[in-house]
Tab-separated table of C-alpha atoms in Angstrom:
chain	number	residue	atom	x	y	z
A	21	UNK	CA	0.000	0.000	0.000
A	22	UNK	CA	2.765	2.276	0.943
A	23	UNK	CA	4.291	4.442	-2.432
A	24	UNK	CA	8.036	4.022	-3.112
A	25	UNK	CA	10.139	7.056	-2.418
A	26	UNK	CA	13.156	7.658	-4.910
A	27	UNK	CA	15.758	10.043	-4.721
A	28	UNK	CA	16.833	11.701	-7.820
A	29	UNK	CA	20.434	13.038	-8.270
A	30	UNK	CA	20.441	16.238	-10.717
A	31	UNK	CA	22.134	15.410	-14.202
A	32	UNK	CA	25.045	17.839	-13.146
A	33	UNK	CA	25.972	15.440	-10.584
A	34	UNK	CA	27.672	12.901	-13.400
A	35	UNK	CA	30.441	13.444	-15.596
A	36	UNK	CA	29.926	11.465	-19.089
A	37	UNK	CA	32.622	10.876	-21.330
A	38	UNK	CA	33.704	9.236	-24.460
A	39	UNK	CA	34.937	5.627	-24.782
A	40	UNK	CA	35.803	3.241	-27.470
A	41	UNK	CA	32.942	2.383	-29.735
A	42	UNK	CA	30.515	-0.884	-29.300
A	43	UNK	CA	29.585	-1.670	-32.937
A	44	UNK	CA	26.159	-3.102	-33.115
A	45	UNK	CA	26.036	-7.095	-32.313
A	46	UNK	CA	23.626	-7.340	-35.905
A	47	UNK	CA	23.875	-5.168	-38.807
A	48	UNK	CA	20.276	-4.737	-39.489
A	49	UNK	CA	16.797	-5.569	-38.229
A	50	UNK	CA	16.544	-8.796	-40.459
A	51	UNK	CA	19.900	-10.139	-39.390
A	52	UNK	CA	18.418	-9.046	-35.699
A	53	UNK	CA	15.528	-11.350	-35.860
A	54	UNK	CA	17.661	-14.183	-37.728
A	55	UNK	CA	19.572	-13.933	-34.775
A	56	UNK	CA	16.586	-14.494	-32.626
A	57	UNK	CA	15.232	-17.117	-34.369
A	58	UNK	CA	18.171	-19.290	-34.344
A	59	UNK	CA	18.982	-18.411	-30.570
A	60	UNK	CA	15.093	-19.932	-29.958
A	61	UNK	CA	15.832	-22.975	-31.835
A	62	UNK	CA	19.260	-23.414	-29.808
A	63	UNK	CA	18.057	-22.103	-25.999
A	64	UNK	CA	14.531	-21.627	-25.833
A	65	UNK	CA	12.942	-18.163	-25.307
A	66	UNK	CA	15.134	-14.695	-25.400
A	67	UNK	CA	15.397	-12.570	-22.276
A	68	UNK	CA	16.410	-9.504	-22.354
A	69	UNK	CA	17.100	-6.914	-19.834
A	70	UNK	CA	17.224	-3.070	-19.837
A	71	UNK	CA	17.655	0.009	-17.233
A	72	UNK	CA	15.411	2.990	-16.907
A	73	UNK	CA	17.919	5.083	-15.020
A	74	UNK	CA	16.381	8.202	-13.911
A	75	UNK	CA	17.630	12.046	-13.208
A	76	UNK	CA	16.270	14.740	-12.949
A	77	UNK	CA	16.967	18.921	-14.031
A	78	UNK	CA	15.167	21.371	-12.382
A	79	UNK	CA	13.224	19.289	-10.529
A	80	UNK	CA	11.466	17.350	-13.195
A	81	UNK	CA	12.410	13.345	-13.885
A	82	UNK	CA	14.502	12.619	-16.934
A	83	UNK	CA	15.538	9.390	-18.301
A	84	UNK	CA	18.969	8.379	-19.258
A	85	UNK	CA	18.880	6.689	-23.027
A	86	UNK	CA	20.756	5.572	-25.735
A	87	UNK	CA	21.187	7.110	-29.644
A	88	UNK	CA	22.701	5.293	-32.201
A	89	UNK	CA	22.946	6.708	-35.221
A	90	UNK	CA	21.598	9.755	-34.619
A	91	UNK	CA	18.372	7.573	-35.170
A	92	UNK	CA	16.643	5.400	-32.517
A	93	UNK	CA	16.697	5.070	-28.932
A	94	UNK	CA	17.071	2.606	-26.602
A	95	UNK	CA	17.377	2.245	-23.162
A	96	UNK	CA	20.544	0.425	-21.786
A	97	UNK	CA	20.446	-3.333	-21.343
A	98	UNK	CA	21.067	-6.313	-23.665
A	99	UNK	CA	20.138	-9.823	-24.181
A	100	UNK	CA	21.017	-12.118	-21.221
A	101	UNK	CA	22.715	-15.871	-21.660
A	102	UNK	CA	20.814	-19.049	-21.105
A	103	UNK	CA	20.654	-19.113	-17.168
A	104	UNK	CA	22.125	-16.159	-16.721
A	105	UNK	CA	20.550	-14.141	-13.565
A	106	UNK	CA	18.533	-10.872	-14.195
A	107	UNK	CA	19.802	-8.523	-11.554
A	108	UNK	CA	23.570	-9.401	-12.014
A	109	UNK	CA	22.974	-9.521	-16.111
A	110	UNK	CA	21.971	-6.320	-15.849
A	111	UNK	CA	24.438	-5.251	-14.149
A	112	UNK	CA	26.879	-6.374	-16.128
A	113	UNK	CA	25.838	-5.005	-19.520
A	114	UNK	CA	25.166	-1.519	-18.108
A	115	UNK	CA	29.192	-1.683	-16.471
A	116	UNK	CA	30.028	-2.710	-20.083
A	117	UNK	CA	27.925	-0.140	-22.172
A	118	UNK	CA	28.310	3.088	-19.184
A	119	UNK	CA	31.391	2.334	-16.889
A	120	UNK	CA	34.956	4.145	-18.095
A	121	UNK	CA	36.843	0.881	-17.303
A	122	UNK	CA	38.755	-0.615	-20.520
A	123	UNK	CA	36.667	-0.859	-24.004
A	124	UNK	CA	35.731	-4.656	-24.297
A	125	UNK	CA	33.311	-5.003	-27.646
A	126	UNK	CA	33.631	-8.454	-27.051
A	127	UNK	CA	32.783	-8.809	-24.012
A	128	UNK	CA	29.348	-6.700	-24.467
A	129	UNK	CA	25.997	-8.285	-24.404
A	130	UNK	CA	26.217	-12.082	-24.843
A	131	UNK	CA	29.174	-12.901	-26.680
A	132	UNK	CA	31.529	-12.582	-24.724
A	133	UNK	CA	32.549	-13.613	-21.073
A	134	UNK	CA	30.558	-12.056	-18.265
A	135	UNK	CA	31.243	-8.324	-17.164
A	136	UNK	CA	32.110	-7.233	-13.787
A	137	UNK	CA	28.595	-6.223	-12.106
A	138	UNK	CA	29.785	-2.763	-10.741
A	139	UNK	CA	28.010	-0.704	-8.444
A	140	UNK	CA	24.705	-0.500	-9.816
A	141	UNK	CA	21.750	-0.888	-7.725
A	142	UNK	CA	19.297	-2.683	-9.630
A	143	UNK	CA	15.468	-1.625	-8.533
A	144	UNK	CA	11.948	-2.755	-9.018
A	145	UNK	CA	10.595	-4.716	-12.336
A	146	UNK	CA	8.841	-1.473	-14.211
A	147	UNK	CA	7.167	-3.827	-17.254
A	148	UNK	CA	6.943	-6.555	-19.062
A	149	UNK	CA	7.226	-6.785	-22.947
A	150	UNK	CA	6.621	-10.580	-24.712
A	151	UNK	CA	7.572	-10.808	-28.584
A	152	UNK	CA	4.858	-13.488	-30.160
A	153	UNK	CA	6.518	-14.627	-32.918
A	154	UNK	CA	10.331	-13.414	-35.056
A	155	UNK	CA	8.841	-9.950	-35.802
A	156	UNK	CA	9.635	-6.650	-34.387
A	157	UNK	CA	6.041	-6.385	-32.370
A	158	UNK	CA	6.158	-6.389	-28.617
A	159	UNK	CA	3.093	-6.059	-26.320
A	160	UNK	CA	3.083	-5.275	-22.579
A	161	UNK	CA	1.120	-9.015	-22.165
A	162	UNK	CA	1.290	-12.178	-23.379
A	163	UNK	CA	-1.790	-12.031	-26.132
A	164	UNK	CA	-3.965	-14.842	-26.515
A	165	UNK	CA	-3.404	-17.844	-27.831
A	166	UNK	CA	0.053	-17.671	-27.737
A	167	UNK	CA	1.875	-20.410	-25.859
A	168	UNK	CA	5.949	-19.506	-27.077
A	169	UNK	CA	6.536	-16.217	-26.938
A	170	UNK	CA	9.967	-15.622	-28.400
A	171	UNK	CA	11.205	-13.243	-26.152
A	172	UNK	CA	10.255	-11.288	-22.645
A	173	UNK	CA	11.920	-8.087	-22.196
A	174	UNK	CA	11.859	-6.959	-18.675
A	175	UNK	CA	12.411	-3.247	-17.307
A	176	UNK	CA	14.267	-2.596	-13.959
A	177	UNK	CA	14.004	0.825	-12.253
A	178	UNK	CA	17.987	1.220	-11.669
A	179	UNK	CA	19.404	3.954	-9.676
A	180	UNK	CA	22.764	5.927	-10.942
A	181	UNK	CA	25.121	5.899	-8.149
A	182	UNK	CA	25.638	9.906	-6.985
A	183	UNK	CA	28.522	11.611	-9.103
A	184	UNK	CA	29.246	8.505	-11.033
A	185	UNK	CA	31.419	8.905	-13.938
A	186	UNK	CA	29.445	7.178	-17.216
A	187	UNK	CA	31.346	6.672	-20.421
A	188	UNK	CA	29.415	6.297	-23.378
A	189	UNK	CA	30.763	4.770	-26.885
A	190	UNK	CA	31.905	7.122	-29.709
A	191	UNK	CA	29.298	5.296	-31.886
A	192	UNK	CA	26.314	6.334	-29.493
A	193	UNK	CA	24.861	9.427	-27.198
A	194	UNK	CA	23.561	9.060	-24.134
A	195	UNK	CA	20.643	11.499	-23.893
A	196	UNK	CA	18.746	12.556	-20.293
A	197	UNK	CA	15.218	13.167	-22.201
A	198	UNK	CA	12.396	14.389	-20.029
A	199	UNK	CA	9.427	12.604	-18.918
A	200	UNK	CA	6.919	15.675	-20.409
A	201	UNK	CA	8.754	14.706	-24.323
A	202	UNK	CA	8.080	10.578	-24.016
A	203	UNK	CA	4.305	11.031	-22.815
A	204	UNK	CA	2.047	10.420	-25.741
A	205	UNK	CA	4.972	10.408	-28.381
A	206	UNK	CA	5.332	6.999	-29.586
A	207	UNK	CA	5.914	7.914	-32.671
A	208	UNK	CA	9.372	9.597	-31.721
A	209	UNK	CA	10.137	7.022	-29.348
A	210	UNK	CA	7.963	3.681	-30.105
A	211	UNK	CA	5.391	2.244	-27.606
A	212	UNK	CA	8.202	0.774	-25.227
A	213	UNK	CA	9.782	4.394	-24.396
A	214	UNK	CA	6.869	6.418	-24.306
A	215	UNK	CA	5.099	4.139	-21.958
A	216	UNK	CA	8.011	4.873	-19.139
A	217	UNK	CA	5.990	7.878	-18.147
A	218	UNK	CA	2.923	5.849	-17.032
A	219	UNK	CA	5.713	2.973	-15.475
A	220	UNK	CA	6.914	5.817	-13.185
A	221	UNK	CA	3.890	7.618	-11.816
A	222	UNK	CA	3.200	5.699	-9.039
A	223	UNK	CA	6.792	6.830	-7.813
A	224	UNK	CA	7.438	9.720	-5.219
A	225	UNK	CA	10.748	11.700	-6.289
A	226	UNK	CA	12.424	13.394	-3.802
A	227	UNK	CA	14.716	15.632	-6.311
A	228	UNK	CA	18.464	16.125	-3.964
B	6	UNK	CA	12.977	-6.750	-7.141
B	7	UNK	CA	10.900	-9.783	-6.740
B	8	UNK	CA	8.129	-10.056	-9.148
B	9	UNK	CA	4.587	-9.328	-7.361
B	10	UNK	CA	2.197	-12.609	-8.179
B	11	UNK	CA	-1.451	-11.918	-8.302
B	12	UNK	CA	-4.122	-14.464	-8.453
B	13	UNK	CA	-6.851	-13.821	-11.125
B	14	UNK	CA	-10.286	-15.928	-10.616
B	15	UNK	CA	-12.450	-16.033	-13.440
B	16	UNK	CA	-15.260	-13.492	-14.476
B	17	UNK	CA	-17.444	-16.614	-14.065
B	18	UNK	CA	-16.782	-16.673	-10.283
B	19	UNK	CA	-18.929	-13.873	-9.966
B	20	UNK	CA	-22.754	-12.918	-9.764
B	21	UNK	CA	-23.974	-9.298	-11.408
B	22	UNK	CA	-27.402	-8.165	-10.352
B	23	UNK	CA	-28.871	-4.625	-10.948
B	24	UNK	CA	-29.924	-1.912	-8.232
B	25	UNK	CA	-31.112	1.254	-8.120
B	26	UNK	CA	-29.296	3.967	-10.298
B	27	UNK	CA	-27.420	6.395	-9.147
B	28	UNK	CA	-27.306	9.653	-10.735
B	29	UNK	CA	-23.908	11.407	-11.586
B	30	UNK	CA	-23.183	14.108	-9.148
B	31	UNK	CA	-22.469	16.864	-12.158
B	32	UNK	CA	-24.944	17.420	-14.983
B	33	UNK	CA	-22.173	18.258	-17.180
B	34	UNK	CA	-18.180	18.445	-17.872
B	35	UNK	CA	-18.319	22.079	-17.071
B	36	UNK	CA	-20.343	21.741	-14.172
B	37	UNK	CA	-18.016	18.800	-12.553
B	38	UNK	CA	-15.078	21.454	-13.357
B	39	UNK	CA	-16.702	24.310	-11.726
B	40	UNK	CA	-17.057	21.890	-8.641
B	41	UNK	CA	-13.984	21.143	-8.571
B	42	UNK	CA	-12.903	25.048	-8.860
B	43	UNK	CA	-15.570	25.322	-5.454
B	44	UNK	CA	-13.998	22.386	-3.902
B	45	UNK	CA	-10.297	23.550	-4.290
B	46	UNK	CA	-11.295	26.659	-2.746
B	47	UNK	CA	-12.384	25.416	0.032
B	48	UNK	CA	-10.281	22.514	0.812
B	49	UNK	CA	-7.903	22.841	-1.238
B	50	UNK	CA	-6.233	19.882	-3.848
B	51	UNK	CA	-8.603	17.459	-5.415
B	52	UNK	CA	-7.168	13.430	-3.956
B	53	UNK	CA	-9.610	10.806	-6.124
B	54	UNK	CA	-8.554	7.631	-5.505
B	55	UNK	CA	-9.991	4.647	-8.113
B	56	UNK	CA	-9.741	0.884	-8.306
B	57	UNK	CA	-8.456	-0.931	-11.188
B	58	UNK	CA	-10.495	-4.563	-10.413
B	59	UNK	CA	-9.112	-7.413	-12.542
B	60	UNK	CA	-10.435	-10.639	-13.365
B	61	UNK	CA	-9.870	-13.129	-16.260
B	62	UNK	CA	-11.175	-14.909	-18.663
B	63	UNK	CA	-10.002	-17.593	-20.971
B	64	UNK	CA	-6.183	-16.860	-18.977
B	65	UNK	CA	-6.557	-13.556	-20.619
B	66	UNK	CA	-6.777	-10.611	-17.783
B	67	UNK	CA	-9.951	-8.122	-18.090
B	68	UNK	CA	-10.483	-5.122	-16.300
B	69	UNK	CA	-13.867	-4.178	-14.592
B	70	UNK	CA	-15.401	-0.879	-15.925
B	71	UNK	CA	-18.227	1.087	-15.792
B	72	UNK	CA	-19.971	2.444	-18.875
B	73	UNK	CA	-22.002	5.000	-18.618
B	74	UNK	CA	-25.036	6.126	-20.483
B	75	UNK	CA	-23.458	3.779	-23.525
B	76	UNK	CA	-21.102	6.015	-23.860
B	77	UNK	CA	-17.768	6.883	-21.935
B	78	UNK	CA	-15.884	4.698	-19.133
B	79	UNK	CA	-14.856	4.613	-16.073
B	80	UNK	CA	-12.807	2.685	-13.474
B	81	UNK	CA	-14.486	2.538	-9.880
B	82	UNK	CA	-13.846	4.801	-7.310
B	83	UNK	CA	-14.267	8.760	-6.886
B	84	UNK	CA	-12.760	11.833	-4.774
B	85	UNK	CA	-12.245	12.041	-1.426
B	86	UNK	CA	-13.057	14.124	1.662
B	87	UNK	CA	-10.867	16.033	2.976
B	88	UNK	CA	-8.644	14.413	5.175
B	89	UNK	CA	-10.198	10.702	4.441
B	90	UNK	CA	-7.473	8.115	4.095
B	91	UNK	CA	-7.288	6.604	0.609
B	92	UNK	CA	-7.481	3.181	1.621
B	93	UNK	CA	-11.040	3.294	3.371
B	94	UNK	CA	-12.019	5.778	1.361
B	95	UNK	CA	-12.199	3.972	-2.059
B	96	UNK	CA	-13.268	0.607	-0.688
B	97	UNK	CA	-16.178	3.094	0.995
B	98	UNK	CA	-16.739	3.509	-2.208
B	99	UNK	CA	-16.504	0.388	-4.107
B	100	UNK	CA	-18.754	-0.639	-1.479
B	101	UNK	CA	-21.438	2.080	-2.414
B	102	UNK	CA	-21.216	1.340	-5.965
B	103	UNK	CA	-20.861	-2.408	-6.656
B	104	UNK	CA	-21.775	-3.903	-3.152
B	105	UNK	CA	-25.644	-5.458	-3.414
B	106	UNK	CA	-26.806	-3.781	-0.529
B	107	UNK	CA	-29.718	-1.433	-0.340
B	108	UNK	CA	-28.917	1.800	-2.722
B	109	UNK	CA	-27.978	4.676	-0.663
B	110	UNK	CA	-27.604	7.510	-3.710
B	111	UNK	CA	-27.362	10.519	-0.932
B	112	UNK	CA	-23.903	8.361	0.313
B	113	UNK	CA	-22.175	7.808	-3.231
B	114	UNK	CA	-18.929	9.728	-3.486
B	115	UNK	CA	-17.950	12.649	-0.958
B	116	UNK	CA	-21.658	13.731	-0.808
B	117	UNK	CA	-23.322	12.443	2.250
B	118	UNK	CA	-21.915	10.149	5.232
B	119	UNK	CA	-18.690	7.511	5.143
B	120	UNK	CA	-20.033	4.493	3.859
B	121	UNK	CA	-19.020	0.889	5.095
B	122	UNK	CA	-15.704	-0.801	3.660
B	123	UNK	CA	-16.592	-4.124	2.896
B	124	UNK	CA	-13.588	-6.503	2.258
B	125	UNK	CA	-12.473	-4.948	-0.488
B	126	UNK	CA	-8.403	-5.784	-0.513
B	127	UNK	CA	-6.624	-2.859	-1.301
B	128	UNK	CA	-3.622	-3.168	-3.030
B	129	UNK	CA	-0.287	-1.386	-4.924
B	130	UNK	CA	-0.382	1.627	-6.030
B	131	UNK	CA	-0.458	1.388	-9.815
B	132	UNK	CA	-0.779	5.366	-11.149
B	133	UNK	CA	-0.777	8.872	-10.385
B	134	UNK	CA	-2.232	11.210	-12.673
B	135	UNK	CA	-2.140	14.734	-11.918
B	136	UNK	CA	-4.396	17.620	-12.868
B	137	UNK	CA	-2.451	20.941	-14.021
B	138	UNK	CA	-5.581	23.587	-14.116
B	139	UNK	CA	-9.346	23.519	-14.072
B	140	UNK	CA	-9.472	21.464	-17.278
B	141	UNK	CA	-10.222	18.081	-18.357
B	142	UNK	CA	-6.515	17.106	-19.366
B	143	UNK	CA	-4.094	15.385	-17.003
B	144	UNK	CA	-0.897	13.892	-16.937
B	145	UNK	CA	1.278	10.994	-15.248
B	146	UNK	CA	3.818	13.705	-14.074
B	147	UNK	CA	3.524	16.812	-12.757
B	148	UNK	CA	4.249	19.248	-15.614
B	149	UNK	CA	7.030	21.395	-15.179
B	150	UNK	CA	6.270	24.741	-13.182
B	151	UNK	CA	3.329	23.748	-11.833
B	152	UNK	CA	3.431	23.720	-8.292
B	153	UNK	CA	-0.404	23.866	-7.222
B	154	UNK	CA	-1.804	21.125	-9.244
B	155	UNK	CA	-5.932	21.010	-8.457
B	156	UNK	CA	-6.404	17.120	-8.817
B	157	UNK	CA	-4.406	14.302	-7.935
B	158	UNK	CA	-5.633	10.731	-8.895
B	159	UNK	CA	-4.904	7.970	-7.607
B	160	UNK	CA	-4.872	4.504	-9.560
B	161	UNK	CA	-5.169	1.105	-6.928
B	162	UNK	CA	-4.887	-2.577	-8.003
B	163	UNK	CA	-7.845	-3.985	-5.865
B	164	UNK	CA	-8.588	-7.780	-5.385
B	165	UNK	CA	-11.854	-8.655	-6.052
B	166	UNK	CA	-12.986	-11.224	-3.358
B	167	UNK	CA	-14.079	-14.325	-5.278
B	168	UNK	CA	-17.496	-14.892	-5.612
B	169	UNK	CA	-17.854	-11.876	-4.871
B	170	UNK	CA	-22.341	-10.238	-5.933
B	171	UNK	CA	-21.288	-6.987	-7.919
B	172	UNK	CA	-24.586	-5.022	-7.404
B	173	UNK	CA	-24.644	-2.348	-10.623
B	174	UNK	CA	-26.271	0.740	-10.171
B	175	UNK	CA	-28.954	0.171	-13.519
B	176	UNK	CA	-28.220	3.817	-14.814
B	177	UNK	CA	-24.539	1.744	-15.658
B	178	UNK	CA	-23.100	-1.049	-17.340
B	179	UNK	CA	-20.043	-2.787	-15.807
B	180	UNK	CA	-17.949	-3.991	-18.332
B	181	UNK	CA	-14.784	-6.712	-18.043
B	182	UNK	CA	-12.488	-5.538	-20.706
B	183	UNK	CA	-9.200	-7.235	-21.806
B	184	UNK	CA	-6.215	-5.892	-21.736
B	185	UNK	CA	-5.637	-6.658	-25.655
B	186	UNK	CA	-8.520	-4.511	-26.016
B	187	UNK	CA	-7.124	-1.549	-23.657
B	188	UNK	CA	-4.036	-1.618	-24.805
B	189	UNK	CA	-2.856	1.718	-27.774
B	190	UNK	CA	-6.798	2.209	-27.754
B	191	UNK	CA	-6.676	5.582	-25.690
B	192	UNK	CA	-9.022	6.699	-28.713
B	193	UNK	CA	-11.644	4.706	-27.743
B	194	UNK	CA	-10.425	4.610	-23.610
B	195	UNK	CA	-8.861	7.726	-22.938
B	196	UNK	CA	-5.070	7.937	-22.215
B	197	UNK	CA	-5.953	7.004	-18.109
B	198	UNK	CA	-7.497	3.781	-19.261
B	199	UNK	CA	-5.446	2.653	-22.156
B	200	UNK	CA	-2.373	3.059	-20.300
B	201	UNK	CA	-3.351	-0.070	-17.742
B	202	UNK	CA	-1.868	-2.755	-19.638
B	203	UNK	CA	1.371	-0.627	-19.471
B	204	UNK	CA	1.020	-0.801	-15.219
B	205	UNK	CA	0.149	-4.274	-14.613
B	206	UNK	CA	3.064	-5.737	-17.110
B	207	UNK	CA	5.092	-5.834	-14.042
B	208	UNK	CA	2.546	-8.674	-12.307
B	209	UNK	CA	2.932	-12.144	-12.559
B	210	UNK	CA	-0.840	-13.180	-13.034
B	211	UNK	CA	-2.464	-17.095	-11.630
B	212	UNK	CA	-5.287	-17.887	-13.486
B	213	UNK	CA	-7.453	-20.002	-10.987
């Protein structure tokens, strides 16, 4: 019954700089969903992981995302190995995509060996998005009739440890963009990101 | 981080009669504004609390709704008194409008005396929405530089008891709709409404 109470650091509190780029584990959308297929035929249903880490500026919630290509966003997270634990898996692939330690492209998302875990403090499931069949669709359910979804994305409320330093690839920005510009503007930011609003309300910020 | 699990029963676990209507408290939009103008006078910000009752059928979840005069909907529940606690307060009110007994229209909403509870469970919080001005729109957030918002609304996942006797007041329909239905339908629902698939992602649901 009780609300949760969050406390939001202001953006100025991180540094962000540049480190080696992450190319892109699949070169296109179709070579994405290849991918996926032949993962489901090897291990069974895809999950996949990804951080809404919130700020805020002048005392209004922002969320921390990823640009690539000047194009899309996403938030940070990755696909996690067969057995491989949420909260730690998480962890792991934000240290690899945000932390200044060494570049290691290999060692990002699944391919390579597991990350260290850092210090990020992994918070309460925010949604649920299942994948029905090898096509770029989500939903925020499992729709009816279907028995083998392909994939379940899960979003985890992380918080960004005060004054942390994040280092972002050459290849991508990392963007604070305000709750106000994601409500009702899915077609900027698809149904996923402009649904993180509504995830959030129930939350009371206590901006530091 | 645990997952929250939330046994559904089935809409068939439940009876529906009919009882006597109860009229809506405003003839109008504009009239329900310009109470809520006299009200936040007097007393201040606007708390409504509502109950987002789930059920399922077929393993698929539905929400309980009230249609009124064929036309729009509405989730259960309504504003507060000043200085009621939100928890009694909205299963008062769930109580006045779906419980079977006798139809007591002079104690629906913040009108006439406290009605009784019931054992209505009263659960997460699921949603804030906040009203900016005297206007119909509201938002998840509060918008930037407002700092006396007039309405705050309150979203609650509420367990209905199983077989449970929802009385309806006849002047209404109550409605179980599914989520597949709800969900990028604000068109037809309203942004407040379309948005619930979006806030119960997070719940593991038990079909019984």
């Amino acid at each position: 019954m009780s609300q949760s109470i969050i406390s939001l650091h202001p953006l100025s509190a991180y540094t962000f700089t540049v480190k080696e780029q992450q190319p892109e584990e699949d070169a296109s959308v179709a070579a994405r969903l290849q991918r996926l297929q032949n993962n489901y035929e090897d291990f069974g249903m895809r999950r996949t992981t990804e951080a809404v880490l919130v700020v805020h500026e002048h005392g209004h919630p922002h969320v921390l995302m990823i640009q690539i290509a000047n194009a899309f966003f996403k938030l940070p997270g990755d696909y996690l190995r067969p057995g491989e634990a949420e909260t730690s898996g998480l962890a792991a692939r934000l240290e690899t995509i945000l932390a200044p330690s060494p570049a290691e492209p290999n060692s990002y998302g699944p391919r390579g060996p597991a990350g260290e875990a850092g210090d990020w403090e992994i918070g309460d499931c925010l949604a649920e998005w299942w994948r029905p069949s090898f096509e770029t669709f989500m939903y925020p359910y499992v729709p009816p009739h279907i028995t083998k979804p392909k994939e379940c994305k899960k979003l985890f409320l992380v918080q960004v440890p005060p004054t942390k330093t994040l280092a972002v690839p050459k290849n991508m920005k990392l963007l604070a963009v305000p709750l106000f510009e994601l409500y009702d503007n899915s077609q900027r930011y698809g149904p996923q990101l402009a649904a993180i609003p509504h995830l959030l309300s129930r939350y009371n910020f206590v901006y530091l």
